[in-house]
Coordinates of C-alpha atoms and ligand atoms in Angstrom, one line a residue:
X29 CA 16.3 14.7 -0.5
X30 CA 16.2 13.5 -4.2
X31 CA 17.3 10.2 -5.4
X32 CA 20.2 12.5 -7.5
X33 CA 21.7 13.8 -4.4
X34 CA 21.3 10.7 -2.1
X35 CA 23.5 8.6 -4.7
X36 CA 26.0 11.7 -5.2
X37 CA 26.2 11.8 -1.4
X38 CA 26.6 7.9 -1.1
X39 CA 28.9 7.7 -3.8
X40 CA 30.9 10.8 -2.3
X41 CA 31.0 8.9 1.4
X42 CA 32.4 5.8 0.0
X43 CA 35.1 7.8 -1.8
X44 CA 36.2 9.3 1.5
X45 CA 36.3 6.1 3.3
X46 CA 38.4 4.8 0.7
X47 CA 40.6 7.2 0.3
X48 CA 41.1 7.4 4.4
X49 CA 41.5 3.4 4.2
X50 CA 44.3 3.5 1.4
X51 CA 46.0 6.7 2.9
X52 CA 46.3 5.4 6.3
X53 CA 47.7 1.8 5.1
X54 CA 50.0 3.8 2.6
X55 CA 51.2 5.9 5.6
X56 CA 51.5 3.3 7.8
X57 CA 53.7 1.1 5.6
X58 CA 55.8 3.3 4.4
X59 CA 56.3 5.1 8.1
X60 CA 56.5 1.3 9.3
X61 CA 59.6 0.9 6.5
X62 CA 61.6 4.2 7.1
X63 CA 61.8 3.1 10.8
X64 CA 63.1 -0.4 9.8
X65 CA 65.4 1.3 7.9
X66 CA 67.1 3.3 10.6
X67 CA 66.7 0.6 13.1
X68 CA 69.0 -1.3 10.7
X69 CA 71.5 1.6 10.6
X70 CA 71.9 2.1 14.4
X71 CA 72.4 -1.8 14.5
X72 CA 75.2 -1.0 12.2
X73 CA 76.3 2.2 13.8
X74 CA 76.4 0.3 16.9
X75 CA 78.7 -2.7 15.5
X76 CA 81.1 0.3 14.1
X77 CA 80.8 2.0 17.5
X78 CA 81.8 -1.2 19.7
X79 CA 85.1 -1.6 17.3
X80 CA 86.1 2.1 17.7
X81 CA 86.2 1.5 21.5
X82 CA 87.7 -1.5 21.4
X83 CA 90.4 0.0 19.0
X84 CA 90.9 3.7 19.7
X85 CA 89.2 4.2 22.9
X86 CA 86.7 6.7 21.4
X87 CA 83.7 7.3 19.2
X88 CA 85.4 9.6 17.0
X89 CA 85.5 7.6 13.3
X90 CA 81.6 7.3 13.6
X91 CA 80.0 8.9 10.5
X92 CA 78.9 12.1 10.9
X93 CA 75.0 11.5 10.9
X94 CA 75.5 9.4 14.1
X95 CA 75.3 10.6 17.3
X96 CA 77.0 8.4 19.5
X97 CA 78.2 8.7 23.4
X98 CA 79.9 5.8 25.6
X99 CA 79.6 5.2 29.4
X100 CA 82.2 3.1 31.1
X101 CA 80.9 1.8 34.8
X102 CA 83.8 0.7 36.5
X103 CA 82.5 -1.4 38.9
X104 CA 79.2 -4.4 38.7
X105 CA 75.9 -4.8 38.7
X106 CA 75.3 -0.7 38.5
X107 CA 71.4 0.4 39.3
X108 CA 70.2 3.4 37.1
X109 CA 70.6 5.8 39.9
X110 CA 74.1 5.3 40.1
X111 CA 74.8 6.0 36.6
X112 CA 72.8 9.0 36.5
X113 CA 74.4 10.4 40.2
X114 CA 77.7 10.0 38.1
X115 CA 79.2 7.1 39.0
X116 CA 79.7 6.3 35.6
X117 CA 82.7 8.2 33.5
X118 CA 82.0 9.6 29.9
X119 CA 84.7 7.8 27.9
X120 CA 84.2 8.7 24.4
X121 CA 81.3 10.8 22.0
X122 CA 81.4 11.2 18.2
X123 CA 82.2 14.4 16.5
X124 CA 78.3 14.9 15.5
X125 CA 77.5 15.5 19.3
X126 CA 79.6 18.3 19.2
X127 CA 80.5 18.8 22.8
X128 CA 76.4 18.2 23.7
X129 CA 75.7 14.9 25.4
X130 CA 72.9 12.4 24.8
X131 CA 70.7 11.6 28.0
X132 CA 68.4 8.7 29.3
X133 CA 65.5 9.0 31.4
X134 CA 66.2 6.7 34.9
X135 CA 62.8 4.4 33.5
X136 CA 65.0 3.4 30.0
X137 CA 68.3 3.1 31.9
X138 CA 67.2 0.6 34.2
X139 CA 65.1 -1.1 31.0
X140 CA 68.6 -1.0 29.5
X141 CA 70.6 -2.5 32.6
X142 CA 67.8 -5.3 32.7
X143 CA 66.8 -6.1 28.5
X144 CA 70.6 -5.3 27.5
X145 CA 69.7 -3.1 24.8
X146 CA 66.6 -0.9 23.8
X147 CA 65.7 1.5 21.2
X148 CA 63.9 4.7 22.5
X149 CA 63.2 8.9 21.3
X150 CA 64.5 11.5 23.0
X151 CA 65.6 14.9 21.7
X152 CA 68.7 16.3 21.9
X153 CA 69.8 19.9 22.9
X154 CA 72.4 21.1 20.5
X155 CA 74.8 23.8 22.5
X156 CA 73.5 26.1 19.5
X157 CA 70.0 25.7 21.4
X158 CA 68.7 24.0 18.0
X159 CA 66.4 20.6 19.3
X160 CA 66.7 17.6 17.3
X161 CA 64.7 14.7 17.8
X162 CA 66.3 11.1 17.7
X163 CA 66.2 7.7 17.7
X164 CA 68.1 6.3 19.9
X165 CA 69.8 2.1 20.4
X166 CA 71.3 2.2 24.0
X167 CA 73.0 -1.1 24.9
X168 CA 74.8 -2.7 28.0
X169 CA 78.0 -4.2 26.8
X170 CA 80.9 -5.9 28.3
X171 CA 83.8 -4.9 26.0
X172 CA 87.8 -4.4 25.9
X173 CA 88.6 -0.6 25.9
X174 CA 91.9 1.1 24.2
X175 CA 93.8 1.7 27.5
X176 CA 92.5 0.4 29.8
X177 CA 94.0 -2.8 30.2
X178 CA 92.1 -4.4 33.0
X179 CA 89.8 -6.8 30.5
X180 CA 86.7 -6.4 29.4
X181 CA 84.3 -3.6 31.0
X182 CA 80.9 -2.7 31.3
X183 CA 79.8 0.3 29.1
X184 CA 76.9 2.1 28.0
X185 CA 76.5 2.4 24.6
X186 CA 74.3 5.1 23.2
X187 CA 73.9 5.4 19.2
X188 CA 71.1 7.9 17.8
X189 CA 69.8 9.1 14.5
X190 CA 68.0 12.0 13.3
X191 CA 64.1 11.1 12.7
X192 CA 63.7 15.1 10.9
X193 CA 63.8 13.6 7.4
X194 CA 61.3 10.5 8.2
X195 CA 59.1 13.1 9.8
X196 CA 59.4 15.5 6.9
X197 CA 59.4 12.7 4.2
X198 CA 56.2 11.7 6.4
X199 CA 54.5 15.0 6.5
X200 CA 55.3 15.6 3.0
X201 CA 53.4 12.4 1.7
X202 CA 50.4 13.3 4.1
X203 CA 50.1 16.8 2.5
X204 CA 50.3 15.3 -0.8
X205 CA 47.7 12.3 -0.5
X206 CA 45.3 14.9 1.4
X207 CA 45.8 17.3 -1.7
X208 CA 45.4 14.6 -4.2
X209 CA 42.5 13.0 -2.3
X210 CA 40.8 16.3 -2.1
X211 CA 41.1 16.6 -6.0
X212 CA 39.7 13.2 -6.4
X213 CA 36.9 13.6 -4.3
X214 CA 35.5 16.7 -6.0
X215 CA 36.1 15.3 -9.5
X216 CA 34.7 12.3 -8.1
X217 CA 31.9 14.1 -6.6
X218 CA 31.2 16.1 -10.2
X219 CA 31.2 13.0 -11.7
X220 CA 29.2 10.5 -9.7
X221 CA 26.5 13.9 -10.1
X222 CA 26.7 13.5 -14.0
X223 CA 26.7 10.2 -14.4
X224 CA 24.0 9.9 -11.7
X225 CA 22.1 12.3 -13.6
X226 CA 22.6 11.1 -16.7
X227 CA 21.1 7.9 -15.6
X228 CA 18.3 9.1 -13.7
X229 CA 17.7 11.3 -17.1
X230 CA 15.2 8.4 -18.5
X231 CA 13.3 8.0 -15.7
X232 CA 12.8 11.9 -15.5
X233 CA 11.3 11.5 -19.0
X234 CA 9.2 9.0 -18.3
X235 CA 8.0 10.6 -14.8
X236 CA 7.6 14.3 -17.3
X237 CA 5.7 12.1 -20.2
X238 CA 3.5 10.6 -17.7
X239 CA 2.7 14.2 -15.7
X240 CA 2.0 16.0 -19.2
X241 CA -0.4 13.2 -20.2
X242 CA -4.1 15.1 -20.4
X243 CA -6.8 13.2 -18.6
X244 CA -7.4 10.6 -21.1
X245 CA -4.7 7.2 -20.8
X246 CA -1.8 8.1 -23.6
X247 CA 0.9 5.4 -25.0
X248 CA 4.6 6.7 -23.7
X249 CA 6.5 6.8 -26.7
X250 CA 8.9 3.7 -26.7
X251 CA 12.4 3.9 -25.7
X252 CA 15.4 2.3 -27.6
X253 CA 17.6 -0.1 -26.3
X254 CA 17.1 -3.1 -23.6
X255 CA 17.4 -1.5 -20.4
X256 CA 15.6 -1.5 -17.1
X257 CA 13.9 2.1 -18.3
X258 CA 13.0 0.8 -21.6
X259 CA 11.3 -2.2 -20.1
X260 CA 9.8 0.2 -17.9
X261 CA 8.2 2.0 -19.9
X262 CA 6.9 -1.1 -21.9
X263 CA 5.0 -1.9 -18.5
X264 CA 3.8 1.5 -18.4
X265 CA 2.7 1.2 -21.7
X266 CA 0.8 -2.3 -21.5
X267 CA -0.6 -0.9 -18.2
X268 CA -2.3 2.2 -20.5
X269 CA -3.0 0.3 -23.4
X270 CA -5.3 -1.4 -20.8
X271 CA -6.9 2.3 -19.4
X272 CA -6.9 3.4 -22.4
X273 CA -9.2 0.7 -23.6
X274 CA -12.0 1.2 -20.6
X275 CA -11.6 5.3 -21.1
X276 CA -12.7 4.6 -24.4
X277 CA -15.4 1.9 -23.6
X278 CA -16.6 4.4 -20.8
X279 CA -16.5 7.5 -23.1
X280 CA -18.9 5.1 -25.9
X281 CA -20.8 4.7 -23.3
X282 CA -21.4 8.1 -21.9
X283 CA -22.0 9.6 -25.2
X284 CA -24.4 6.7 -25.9
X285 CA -26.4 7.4 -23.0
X286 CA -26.9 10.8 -23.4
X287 CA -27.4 10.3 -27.0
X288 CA -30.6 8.1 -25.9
X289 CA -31.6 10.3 -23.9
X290 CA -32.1 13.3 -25.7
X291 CA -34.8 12.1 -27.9
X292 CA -37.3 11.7 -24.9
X293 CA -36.5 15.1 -23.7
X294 CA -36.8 16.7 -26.6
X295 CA -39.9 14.9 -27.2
X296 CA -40.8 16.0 -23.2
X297 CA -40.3 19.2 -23.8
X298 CA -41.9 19.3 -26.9
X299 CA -45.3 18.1 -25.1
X300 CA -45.1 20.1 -22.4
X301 CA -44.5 23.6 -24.9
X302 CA -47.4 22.0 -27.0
X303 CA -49.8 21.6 -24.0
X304 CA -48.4 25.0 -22.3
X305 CA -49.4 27.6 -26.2
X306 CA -52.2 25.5 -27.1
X307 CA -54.4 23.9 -24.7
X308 CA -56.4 24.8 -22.2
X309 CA -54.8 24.2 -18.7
X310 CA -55.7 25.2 -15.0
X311 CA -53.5 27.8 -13.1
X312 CA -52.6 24.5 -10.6
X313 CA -51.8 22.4 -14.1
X314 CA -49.7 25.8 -15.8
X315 CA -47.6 25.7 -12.5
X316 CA -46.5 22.1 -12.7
X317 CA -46.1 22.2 -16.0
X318 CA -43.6 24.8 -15.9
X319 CA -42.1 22.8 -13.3
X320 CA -41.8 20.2 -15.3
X321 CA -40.5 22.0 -18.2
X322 CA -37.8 24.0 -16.5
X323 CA -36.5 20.5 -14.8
X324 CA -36.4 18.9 -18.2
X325 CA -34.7 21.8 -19.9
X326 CA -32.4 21.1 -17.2
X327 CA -31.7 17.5 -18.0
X328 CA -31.6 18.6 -21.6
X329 CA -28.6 21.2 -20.4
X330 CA -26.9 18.3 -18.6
X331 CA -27.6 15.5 -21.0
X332 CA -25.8 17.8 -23.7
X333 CA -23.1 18.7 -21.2
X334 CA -22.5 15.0 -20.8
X335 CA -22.7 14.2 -24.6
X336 CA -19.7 16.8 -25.3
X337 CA -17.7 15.8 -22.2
X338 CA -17.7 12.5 -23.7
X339 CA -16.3 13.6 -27.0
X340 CA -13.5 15.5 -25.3
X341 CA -12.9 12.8 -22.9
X342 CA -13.0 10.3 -25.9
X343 CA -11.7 9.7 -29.2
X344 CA -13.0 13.4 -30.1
X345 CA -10.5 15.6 -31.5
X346 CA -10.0 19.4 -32.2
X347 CA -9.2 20.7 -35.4
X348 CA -6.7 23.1 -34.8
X349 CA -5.8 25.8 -36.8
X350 CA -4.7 29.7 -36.6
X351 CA -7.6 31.5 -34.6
X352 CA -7.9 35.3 -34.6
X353 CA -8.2 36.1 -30.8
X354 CA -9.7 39.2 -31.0
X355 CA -12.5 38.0 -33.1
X356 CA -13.4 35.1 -30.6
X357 CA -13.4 37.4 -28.1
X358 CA -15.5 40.5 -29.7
X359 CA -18.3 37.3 -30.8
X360 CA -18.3 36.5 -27.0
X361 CA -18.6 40.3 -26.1
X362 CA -21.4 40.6 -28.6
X363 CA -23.1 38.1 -27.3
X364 CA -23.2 38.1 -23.6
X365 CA -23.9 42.1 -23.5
X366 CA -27.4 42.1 -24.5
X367 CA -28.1 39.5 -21.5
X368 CA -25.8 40.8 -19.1
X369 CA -26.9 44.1 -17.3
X370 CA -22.6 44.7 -16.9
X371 CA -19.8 45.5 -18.9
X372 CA -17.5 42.9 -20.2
X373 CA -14.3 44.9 -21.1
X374 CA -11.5 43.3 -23.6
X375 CA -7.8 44.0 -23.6
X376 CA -6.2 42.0 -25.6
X377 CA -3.3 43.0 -28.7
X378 CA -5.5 43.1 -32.0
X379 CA -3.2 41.2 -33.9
X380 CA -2.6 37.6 -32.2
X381 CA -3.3 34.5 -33.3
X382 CA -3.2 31.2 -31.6
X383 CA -3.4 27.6 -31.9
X384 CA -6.9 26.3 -31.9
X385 CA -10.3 24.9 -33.1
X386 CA -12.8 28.6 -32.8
X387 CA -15.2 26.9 -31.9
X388 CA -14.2 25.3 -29.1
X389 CA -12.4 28.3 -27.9
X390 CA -15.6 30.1 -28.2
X391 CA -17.5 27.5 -26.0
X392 CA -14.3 27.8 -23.4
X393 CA -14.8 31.1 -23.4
X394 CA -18.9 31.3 -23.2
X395 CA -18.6 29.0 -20.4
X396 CA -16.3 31.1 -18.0
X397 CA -17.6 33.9 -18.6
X398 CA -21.5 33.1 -18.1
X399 CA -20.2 31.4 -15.0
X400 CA -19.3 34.9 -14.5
X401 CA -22.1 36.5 -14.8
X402 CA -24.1 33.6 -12.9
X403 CA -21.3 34.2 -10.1
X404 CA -23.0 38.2 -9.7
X405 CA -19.8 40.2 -11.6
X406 CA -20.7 43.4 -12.5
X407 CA -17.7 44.3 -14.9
X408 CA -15.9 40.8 -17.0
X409 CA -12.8 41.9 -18.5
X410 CA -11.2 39.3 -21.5
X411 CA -7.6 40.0 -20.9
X412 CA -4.8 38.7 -23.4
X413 CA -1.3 38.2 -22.2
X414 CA 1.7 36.9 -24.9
X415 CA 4.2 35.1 -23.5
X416 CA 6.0 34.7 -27.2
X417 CA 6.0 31.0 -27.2
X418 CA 2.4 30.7 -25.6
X419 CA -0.7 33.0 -24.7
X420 CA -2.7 33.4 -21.9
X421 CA -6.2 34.4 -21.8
X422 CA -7.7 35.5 -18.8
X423 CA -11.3 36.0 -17.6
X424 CA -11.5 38.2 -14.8
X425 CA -14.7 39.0 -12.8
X426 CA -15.6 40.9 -9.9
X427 CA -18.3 38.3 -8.7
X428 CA -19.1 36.6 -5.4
X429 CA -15.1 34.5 -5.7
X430 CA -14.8 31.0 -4.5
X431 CA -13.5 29.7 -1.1
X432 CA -9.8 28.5 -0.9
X433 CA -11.3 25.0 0.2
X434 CA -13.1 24.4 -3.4
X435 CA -10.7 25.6 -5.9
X436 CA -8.4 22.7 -6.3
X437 CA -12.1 20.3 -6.7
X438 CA -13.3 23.0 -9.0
X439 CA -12.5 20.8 -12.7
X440 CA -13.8 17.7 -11.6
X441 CA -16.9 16.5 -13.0
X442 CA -20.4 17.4 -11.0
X443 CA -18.3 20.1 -8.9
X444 CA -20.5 22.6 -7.1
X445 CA -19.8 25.0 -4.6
X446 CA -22.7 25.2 -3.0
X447 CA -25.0 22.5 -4.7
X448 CA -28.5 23.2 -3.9
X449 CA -27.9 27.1 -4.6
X450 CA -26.1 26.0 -8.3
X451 CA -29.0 23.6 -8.9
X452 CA -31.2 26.1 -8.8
X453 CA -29.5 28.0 -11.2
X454 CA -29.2 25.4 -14.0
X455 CA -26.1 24.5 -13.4
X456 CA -24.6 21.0 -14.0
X457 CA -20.8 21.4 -12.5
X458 CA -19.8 19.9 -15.7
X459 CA -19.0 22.9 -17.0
X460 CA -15.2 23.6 -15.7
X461 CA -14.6 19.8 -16.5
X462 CA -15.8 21.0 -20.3
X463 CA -13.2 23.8 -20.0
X464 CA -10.5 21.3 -18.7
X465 CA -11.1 18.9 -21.7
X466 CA -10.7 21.0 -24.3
X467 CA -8.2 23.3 -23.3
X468 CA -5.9 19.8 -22.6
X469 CA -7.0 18.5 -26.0
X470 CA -5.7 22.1 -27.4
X471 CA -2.0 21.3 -25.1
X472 CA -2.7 24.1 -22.7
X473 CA -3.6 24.0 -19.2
X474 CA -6.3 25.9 -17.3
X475 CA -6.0 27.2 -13.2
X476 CA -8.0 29.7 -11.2
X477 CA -7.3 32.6 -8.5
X478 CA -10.4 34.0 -6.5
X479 CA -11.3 35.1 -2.9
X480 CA -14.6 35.4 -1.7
X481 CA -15.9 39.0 -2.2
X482 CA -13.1 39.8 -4.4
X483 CA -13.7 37.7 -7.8
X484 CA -12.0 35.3 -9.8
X485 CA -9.4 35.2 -12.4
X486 CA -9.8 31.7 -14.6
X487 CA -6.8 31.7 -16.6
X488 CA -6.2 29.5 -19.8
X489 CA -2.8 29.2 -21.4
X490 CA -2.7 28.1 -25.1
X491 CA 0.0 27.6 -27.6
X492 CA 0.4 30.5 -30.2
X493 CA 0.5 30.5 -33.9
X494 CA 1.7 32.5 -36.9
X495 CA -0.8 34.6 -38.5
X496 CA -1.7 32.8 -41.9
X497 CA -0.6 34.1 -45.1
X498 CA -3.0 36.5 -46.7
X499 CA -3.8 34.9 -50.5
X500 CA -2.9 37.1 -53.3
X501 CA -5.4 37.3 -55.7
Ligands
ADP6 P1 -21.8 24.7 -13.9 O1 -21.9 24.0 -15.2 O2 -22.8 24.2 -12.9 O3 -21.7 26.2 -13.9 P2 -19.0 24.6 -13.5 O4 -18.2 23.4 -13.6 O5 -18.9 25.6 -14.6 O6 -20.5 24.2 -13.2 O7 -18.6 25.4 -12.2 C1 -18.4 24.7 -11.0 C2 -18.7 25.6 -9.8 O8 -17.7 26.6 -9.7 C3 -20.0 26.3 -9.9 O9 -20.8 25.6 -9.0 C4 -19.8 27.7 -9.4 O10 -20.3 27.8 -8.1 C5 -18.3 27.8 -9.3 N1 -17.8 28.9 -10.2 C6 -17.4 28.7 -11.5 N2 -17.0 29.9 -12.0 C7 -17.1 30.8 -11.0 C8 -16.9 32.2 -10.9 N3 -16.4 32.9 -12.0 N4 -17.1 32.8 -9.8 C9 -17.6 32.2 -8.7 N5 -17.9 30.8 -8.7 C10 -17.6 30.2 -9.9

C-alpha cells in the first residue's frame, strides 16, 4: 500500500470515529433533553390532574395531548393483583383516551404501590386500532374526590404523553447527521487525497530525479523554500557532491591507466609484428609468438575499451546534434557486409533525424551488431521505430539468444555469458557497459529481449530532432 493511500485511509478513519463520537453525544444530549422535557410536563399534567379530581371528580379539563386515567381503590393496603382482578373502580379518564383505557403490567403496579410514583412506556391501543406509544407517570395518591365524601382516598393516577414526535424529531436528526456526515467524509476523503498528494508531490520529484540520474553521481537541482524536502534534498545533494567527487577521481584514474598502458602494447605488438615479417624464427617460436600477439591485441582491445568507458563514465561529454539515421545505419551496413557472410537488413523511415553525437551512435551501433554477428546471426535487421517525441532503434538478430538468468547482468562491466567461450573470442564484456554509457549520456535508455535459439532484440531509445534547415545559397 503506498504512503498516499495509507494517510488517505488514516485520515478517512479518524473522520469516521469523529463523526460517530460527536453524533452519538449530539444524539444523546438532545434525546437526554426532550425526555426531560416531557418528564416535566407529566409532572405538570399530574398536578392539573390531582385538582380536577379533587374538584370535579374527573379527568375531563386535561389538555388534550394528555392521556390521563384514574383508579379509586376503596379499601387499604391493595396488592397489584387486586387492582388488576378489578377491585379497583375507573373513576375518571380525559377526553384524549377516547373511551380506550391506559394499562399497567402487574411488575410496574406493584413498583407503583411500593415507590409511590414511577414513570414507565407502554403503548396504547386507540379503539380506531391505531398504536401510540407513551410515556407514562403513574402515582399512588391519597386524595379528596368530588362526591365522595368519606375523606381522602387512595387512587391511581395514570398521566401519559405521546413520545411519536421525540422519536420522529430523533430519527429525523439521525438521518440528517448520517447524510451530512456521509458528505463530509467523502469531501474529506477527496481532500485529505489532494492535500496528501500535494505533499507527497516533492518527494516524488526527488525519488523521479534520483531514478533518472545516469550512472554517474548528478546534483538534484535545489528546491525553494525551508522545508523538510528542501533540506532533503540538500542532504542528497552534499551526499553526491561527495560520489561525485570519487566517480570522477576513479574515472581519472581508469583513463590514466589505460592511457599508460597502451604505449607498451603498442610497442609489444610492434616487436612481436617486427620479429614475426622480418626475422627468422622457428615453427615452435612463430607459434608463441602468435600467441603472444593475439593475447596482446587483446589487451590492446580491452585497454581501449577501458579508456573510452572512462570517458563516458567521466567528465566526457557528447556533442549532440541532428544525426541523419539512415546514413548511420547504411555506414554500419556497409561496413559489417563485407565481413559478415549474412545479411544485415534496414527498415527504417529515410527521413528521420535524431538527437545525437554520429559518432557515437555509430560505435553504439557497431558494437550490437558485431556482438551479433559474434552471437552466430545469420540475418541482422536495423529496425527504426518513431514514437513522435522519441525513437527507437532496434537491432534484431537471429543468433544463439541469451538465457533469462543473464539479461538483467548483461550492462555491467566485464559481463560474460559464458566467460571462457567469450574470451576466446576477443571479447572484453565491456562492450554493453560502452552501449549503456553513451546512450545515458545521449538521455535514452537501452534494454534487451532474447531467448536461447531464438535471438535477440537490443533496443535503444533516443530523443528525436528536427531535421536542420537546408542553407540557401
Ligand atoms: P564483449 O565486449 O565481450 O562482446 P559485451 O558487453 O558486448 O561484451 O557483451 C556481454 C555478453 O553478452 C557477451 O559475453 C555475449 O555473450 C552476450 N551478448 C551480447 N550481445 C549478444 C547477442 N546479440 N546475442 C547473444 N549474446 C550476446
Amino acid at each position: 500500500m503506498t504512503l498516499r493511500t495509507r494517510i488517505t485511509l488514516l485520515t478517512l478513519g479518524l473522520l469516521f470515529v469523529l463523526q460517530l463520537l460527536i453524533g452519538g453525544s449530539v444524539y444523546g444530549t438532545l434525546q437526554f433533553i426532550l425526555y426531560e422535557n416531557l418528564r416535566r410536563e407529566l409532572v405538570e399534567a399530574s398536578q392539573t390532574a390531582q385538582r380536577l379530581i379533587r374538584e370535579q371528580g374527573s379527568l375531563e379539563g386535561l389538555p388534550f395531548t394528555v392521556y390521563g386515567q384514574a383508579l379509586w381503590v376503596p379499601f387499604p393496603n391493595p396488592t397489584a393483583s387486586d387492582i388488576l382482578q378489578g377491585a379497583a373502580i375507573p373513576i375518571a379518564k380525559s377526553l384524549a383516551l377516547d373511551g380506550a383505557s391506559l394499562t399497567l403490567s402487574e411488575k410496574a403496579l406493584q413498583e407503583v404501590l411500593r415507590l409511590g410514583g414511577i414513570y414507565t412506556e407502554t403503548t396504547l391501543l386507540r379503539r380506531d386500532g391505531a398504536q401510540v406509544p407513551l410515556r407514562l407517570r403513574a402515582e399512588r395518591i391519597e386524595t379528596e374526590i368530588a362526591g365522595i365524601p368519606q375523606g381522602p382516598q387512595l387512587v391511581i393516577l395514570m398521566v401519559g404523553r405521546s413520545t411519536e414526535g421525540i422519536r420522529s424529531t430523533l430519527a429525523d436528526f439521525a438521518r440528517t447527521y448520517a447524510a451530512t456526515a456521509l458528505l463530509v467524509l467523502v469531501f474529506g476523503g477527496f481532500l485529505a487525497f489532494r492535500l496528501v498528494r500535494q505533499t507527497l508531490e516533492p518527494l516524488e520529484w526527488v525519488a523521479k530525479k534520483a531514478e533518472q540520474m545516469s550512472a554517474k553521481p548528478e546534483r538534484l537541482p535545489e528546491l525553494m523554500g525551508n522545508n523538510e524536502v528542501a533540506s532533503l534534498v540538500k542532504s542528497l545533494n552534499r551526499m553526491l557532491a561527495r560520489l561525485e567527487a570519487a566517480w570522477e577521481t576513479q574515472g581519472r584514474f581508469l583513463a590514466d591507466a589505460s592511457h599508460e598502458l597502451r604505449t607498451p602494447i603498442t610497442a609489444i605488438l610492434g616487436h612481436i609484428n617486427y620479429l614475426l615479417r622480418r626475422t627468422q624464427v622457428s615453427e615452435q617460436q612463430r607459434e608463441s609468438l602468435e600467441i603472444i600477439k593475439r593475447e596482446a591485441e587483446r589487451m590492446q582491445k580491452l585497454v581501449g575499451d577501458l579508456l573510452e568507458l572512462s570517458k563516458t563514465g567521466g567528465g566526457w561529454k557528447v556533442e549532440l546534434g541532428a544525426v541523419h539515421l539512415q546514413t548511420v545505419l547504411n555506414e554500419i551496413q556497409e561496413e559489417y557486409s563485407k565481413s559478415f557472410e549474412g545479411q544485415i537488413e534496414i527498415e527504417a523511415p529515410e527521413d528521420l533525424w535524431v538527437l545525437g553525437d554520429a559518432e557515437r551512435l555509430h560505435q553504439v551501433l557497431a558494437n550490437l551488431v558485431s556482438n551479433a554477428i559474434k552471437a552466430h546471426a545469420r540475418r541482422v535487421r536495423l529496425v527504426v521505430r518513431d514514437l513522435d517525441e522519441r525513437v527507437v532503434l532496434r537491432v534484431e538478430d537471429d543468433g544463439d539468444g541469451i538465457p533469462k538468468e543473464h539479461l538483467p547482468h548483461l550492462f555491467e562491466r566485464f559481463y560474460r555469458v559464458d566467460k571462457a567461450r567469450d574470451r576466446e573470442r576477443g571479447g572484453s564484456g565491456l562492450g554493453l557497459a560502452i552501449v549503456r554509457s553513451i546512450v545515458e549520456a545521449h538521455g535514452g535508455s537501452v534494454w534487451v529481449e532474447s531467448e536461447p535459439g531464438r535471438g535477440s532484440v537490443f533496443s535503444v531509445s533516443l530523443r528525436r530532432a528536427r531535421a536542420p534547415q537546408t542553407q540557401l545559397a
